[in-house]
mmCIF file of C-alpha atoms in Angstrom:
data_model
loop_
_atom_site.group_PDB
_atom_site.id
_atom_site.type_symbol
_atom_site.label_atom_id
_atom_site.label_comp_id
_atom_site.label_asym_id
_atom_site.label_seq_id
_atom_site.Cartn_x
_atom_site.Cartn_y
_atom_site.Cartn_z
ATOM 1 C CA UNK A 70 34.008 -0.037 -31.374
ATOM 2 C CA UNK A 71 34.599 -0.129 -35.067
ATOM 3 C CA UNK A 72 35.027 2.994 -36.298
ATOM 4 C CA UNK A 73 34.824 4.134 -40.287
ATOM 5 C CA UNK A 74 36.918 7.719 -41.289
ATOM 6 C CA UNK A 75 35.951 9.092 -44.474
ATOM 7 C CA UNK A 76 38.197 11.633 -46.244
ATOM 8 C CA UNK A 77 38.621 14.364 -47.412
ATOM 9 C CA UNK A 78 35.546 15.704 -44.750
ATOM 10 C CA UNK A 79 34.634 18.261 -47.470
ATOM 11 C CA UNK A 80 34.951 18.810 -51.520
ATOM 12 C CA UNK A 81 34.656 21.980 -53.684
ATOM 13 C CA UNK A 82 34.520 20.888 -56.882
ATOM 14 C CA UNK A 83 33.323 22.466 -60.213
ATOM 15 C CA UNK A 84 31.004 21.106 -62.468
ATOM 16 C CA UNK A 85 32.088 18.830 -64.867
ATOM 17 C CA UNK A 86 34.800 17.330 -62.447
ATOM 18 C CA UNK A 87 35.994 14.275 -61.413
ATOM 19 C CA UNK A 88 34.813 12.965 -57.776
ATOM 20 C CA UNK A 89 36.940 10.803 -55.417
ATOM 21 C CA UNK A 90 36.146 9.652 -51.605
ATOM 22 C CA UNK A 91 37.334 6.750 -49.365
ATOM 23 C CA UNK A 92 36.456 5.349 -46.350
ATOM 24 C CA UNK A 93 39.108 3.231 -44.331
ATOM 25 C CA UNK A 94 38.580 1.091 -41.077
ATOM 26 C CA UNK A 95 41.069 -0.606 -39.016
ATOM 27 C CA UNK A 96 38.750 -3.609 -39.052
ATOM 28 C CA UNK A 97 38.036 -5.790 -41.596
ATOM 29 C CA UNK A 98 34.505 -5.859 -43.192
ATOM 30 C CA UNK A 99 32.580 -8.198 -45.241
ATOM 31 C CA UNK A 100 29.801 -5.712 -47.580
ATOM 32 C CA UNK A 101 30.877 -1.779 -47.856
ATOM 33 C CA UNK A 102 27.344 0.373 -48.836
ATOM 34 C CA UNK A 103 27.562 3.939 -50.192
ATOM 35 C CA UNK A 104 24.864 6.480 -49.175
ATOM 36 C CA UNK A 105 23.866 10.088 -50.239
ATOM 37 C CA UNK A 106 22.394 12.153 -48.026
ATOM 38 C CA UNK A 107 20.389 15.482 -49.400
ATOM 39 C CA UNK A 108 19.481 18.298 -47.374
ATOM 40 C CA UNK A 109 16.413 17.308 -45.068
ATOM 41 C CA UNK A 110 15.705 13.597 -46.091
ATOM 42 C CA UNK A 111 17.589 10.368 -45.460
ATOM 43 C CA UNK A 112 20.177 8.982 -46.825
ATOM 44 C CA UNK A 113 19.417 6.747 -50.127
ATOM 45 C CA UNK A 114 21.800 3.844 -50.821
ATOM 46 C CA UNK A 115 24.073 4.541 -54.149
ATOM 47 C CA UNK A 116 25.985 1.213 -54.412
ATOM 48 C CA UNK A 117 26.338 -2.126 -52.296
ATOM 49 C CA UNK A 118 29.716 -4.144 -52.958
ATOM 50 C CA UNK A 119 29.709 -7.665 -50.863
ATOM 51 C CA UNK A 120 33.654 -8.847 -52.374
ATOM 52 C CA UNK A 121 37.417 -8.043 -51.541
ATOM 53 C CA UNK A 122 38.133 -6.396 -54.851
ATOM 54 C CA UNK A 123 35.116 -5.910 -56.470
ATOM 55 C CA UNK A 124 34.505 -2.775 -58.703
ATOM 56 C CA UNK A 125 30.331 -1.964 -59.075
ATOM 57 C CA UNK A 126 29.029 0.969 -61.134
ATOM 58 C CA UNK A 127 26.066 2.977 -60.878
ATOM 59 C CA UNK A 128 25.767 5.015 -63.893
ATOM 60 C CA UNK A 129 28.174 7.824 -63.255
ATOM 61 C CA UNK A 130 28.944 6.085 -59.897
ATOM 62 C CA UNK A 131 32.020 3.577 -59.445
ATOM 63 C CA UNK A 132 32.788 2.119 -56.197
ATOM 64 C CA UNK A 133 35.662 -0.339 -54.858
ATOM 65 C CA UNK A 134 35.988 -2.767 -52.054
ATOM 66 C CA UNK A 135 39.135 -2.539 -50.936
ATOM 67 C CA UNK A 136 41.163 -5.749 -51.218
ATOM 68 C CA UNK A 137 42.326 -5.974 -47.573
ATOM 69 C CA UNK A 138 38.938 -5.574 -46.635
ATOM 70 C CA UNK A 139 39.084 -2.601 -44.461
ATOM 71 C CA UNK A 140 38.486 0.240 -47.250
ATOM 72 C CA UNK A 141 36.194 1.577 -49.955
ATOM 73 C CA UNK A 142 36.656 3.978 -52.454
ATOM 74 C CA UNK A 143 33.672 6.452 -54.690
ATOM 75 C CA UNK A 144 34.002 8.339 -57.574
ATOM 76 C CA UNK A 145 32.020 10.068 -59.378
ATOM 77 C CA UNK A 146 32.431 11.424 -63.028
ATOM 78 C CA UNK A 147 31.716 14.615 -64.681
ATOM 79 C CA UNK A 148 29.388 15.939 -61.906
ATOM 80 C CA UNK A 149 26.616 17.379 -62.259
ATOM 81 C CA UNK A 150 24.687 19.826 -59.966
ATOM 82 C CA UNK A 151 22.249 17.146 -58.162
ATOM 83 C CA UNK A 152 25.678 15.370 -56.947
ATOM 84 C CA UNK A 153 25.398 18.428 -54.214
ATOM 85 C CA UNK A 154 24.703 16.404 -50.590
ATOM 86 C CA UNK A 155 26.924 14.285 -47.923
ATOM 87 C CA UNK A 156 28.279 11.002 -49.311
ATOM 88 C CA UNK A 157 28.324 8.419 -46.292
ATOM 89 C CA UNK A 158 30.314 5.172 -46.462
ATOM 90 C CA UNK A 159 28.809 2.365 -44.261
ATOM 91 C CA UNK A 160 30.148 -1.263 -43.394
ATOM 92 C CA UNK A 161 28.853 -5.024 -41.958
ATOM 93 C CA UNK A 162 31.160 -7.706 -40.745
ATOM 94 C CA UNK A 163 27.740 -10.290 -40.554
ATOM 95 C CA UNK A 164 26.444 -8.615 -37.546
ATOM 96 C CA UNK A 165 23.134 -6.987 -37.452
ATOM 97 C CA UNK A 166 24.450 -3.558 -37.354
ATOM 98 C CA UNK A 167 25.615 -1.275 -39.678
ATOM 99 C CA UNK A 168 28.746 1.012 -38.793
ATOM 100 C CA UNK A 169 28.021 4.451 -40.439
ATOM 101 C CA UNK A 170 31.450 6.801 -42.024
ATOM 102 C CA UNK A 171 31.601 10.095 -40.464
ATOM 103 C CA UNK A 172 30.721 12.038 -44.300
ATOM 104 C CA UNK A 173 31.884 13.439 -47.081
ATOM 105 C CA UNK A 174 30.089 17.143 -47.861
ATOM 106 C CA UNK A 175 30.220 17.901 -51.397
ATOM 107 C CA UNK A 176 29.530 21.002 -52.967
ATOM 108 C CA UNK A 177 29.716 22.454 -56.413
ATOM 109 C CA UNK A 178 30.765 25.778 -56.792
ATOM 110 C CA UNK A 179 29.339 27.944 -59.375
ATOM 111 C CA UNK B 161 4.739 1.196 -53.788
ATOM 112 C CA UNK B 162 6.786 -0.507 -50.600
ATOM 113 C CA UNK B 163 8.196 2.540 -48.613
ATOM 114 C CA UNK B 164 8.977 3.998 -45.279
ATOM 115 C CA UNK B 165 7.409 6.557 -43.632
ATOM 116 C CA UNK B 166 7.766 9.284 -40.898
ATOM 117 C CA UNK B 167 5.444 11.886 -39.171
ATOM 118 C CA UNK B 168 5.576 14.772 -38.293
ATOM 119 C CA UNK B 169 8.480 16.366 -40.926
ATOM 120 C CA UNK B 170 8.598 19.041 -38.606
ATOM 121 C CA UNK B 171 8.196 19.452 -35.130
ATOM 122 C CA UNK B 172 9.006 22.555 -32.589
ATOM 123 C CA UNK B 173 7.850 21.568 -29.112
ATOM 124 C CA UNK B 174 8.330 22.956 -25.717
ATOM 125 C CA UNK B 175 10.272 21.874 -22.873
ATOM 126 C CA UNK B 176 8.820 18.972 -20.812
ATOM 127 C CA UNK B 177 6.206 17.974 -23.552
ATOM 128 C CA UNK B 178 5.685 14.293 -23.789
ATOM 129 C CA UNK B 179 5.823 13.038 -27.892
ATOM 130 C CA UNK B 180 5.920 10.638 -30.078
ATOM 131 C CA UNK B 181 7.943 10.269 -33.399
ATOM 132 C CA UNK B 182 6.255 7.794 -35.874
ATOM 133 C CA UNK B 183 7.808 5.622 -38.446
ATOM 134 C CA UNK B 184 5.904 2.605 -40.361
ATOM 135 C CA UNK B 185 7.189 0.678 -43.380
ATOM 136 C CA UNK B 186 5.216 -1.482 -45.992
ATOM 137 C CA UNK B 187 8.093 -3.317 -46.666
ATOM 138 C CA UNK B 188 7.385 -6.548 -44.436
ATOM 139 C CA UNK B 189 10.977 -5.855 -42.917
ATOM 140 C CA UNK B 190 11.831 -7.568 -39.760
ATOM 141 C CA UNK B 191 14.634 -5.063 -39.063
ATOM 142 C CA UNK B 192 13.804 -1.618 -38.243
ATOM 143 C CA UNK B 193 16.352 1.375 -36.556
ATOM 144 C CA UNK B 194 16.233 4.758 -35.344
ATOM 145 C CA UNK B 195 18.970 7.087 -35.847
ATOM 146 C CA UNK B 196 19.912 10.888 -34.351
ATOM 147 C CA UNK B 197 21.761 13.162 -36.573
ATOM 148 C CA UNK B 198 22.415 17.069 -36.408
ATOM 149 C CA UNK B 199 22.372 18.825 -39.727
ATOM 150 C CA UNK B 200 25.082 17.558 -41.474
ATOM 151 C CA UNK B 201 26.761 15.097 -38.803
ATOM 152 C CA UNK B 202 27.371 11.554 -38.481
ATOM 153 C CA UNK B 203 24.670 9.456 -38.111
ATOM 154 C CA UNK B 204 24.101 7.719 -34.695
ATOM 155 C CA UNK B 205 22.002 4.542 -34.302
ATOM 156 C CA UNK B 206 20.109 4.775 -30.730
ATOM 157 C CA UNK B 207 17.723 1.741 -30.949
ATOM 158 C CA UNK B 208 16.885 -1.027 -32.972
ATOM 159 C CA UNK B 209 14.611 -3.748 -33.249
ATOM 160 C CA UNK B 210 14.760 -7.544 -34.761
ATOM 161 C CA UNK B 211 11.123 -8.170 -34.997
ATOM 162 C CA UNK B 212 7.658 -7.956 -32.806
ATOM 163 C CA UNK B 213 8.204 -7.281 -29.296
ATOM 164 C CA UNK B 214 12.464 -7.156 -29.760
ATOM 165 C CA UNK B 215 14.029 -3.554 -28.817
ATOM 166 C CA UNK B 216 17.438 -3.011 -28.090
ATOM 167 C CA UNK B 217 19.486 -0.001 -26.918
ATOM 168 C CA UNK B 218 22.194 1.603 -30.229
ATOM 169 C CA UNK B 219 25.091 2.683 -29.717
ATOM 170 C CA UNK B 220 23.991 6.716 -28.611
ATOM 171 C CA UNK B 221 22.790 6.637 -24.951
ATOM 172 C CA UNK B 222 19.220 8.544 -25.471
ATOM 173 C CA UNK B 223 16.467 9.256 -23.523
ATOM 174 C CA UNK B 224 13.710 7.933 -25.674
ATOM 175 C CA UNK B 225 12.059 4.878 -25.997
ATOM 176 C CA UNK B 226 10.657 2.328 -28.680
ATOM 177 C CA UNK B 227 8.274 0.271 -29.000
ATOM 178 C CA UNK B 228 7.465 -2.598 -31.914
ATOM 179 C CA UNK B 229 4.024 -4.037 -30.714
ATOM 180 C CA UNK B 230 3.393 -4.775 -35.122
ATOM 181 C CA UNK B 231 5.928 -5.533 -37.651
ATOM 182 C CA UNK B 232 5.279 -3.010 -39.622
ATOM 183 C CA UNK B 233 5.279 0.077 -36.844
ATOM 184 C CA UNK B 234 8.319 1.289 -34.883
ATOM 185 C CA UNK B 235 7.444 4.784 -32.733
ATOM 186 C CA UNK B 236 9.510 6.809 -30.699
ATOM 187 C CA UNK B 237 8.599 8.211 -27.882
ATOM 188 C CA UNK B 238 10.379 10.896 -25.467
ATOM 189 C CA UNK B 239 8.600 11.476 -22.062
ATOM 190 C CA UNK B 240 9.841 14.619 -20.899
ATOM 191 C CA UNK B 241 11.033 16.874 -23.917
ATOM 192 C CA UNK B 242 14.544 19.065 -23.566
ATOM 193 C CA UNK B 243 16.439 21.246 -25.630
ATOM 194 C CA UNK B 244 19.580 18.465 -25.816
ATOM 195 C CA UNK B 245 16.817 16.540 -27.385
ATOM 196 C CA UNK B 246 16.943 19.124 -30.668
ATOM 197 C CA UNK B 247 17.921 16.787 -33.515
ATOM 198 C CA UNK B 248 17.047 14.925 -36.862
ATOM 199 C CA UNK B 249 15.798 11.628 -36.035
ATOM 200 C CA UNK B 250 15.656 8.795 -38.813
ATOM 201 C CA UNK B 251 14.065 5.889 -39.267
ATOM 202 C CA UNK B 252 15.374 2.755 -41.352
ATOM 203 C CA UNK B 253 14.203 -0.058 -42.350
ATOM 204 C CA UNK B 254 16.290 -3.801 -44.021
ATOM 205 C CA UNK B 255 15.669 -7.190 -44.709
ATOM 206 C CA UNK B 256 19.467 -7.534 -43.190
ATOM 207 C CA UNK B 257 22.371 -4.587 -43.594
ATOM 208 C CA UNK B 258 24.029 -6.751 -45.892
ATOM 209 C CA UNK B 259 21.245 -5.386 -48.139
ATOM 210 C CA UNK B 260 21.592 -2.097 -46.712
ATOM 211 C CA UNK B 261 18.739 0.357 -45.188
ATOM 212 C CA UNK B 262 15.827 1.896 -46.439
ATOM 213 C CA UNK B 263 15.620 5.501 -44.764
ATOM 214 C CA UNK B 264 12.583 7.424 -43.925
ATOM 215 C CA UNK B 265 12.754 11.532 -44.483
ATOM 216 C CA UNK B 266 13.337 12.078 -41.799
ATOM 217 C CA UNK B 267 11.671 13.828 -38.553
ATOM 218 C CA UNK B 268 13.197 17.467 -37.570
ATOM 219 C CA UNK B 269 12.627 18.090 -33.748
ATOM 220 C CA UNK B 270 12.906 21.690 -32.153
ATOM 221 C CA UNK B 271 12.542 21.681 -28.248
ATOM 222 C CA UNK B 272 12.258 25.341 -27.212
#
């Protein structure tokens, strides 16, 4: 089945730093969807991109569709400590379903 | 406010109990989901419904069972509880996942 990898699996970052995360596929997608996951709730969607190539912001947020169609990138800027949680990536090619990445944990170190 | 919602938050069970995980939107969504996740893990979609009286089987063999008798109600139910059945289970709702999901909190089961 399709299959999404997200990397790097885990982040230590400092506050005030620069995030980046990607999510590849060997299949080709038509909307990528960011998620954030804190600890003990669901996941709330971040940022929905539905174009090869297109670049969306969500305040501090910036995600890419990848222009072959089959990755995503996230960053986020200066972070701050409510950034702490699990960043998922998750795809549609027009199905109903949506193929969920494997996670990115991030975690700010003091 | 339009939302999703799940009950219990918490629930620690013994073995071979028969319960049922609730999830109900307000949302008017036709598409509703159920996912199992351990702490911190992937998530993994184990049924899914289209609409009234539509259930399907995800992509995670499981145990439980779903109903969707109303639009706006999509329970879980496991007959016979284990310990393998210890997990975060996670209801979502969409209009399509073009449009992405709308996650509940979540329900954390504990079979002992």
């Amino acid at each position: 089945g399709q299959q999404l990898n997200q990397s790097p699996q885990s982040m230590f970052i400092q506050e005030g730093e620069d995030v980046s995360m990607n999510c590849t596929s060997s299949s080709i997608f038509n909307t990528w969807l960011w998620y954030k996951q804190d600890p003990g709730e669901g996941p709330v969607l971040l940022i929905a991109l539905y174009k090869a190539g297109e670049l969306t912001s969500n305040g501090r947020l910036t995600a890419q569709f990848g222009i072959t169609r089959k990755d995503s990138f996230l960053n986020i800027s200066a972070s701050i400590p409510s950034d702490v949680g699990i960043y998922f990536c998750a795809a549609n090619f027009g199905n109903e379903k949506l193929t969920f990445g494997t996670g990115t944990r991030l975690t700010i170190i003091p | 406010e339009a939302d999703i919602y799940q009950t219990p938050r918490y629930l620690v069970i013994g073995t071979g109990k028969k319960i049922t995980l609730e999830c109900s939107q307000t949302m008017g969504h036709d598409k509703m989901y159920w996912y199992q996740q351990d702490p911190g893990m992937e998530l993994h979609l184990i049924h899914y419904s289209y609409g009234v009286n539509s259930t399907e089987k995800g992509d995670l063999s499981s145990e439980s069972t779903v109903s969707r008798i109303r639009t706006e109600h999509f329970p879980l139910t496991l007959e016979s509880a284990r310990p393998s059945h210890t997990s975060q289970y996670l209801c979502a709702s969409g209009s399509g996942p073009g449009y992405g999901y709308t996650f509940g909190s979540g329900t954390r089961l504990t079979v002992v």
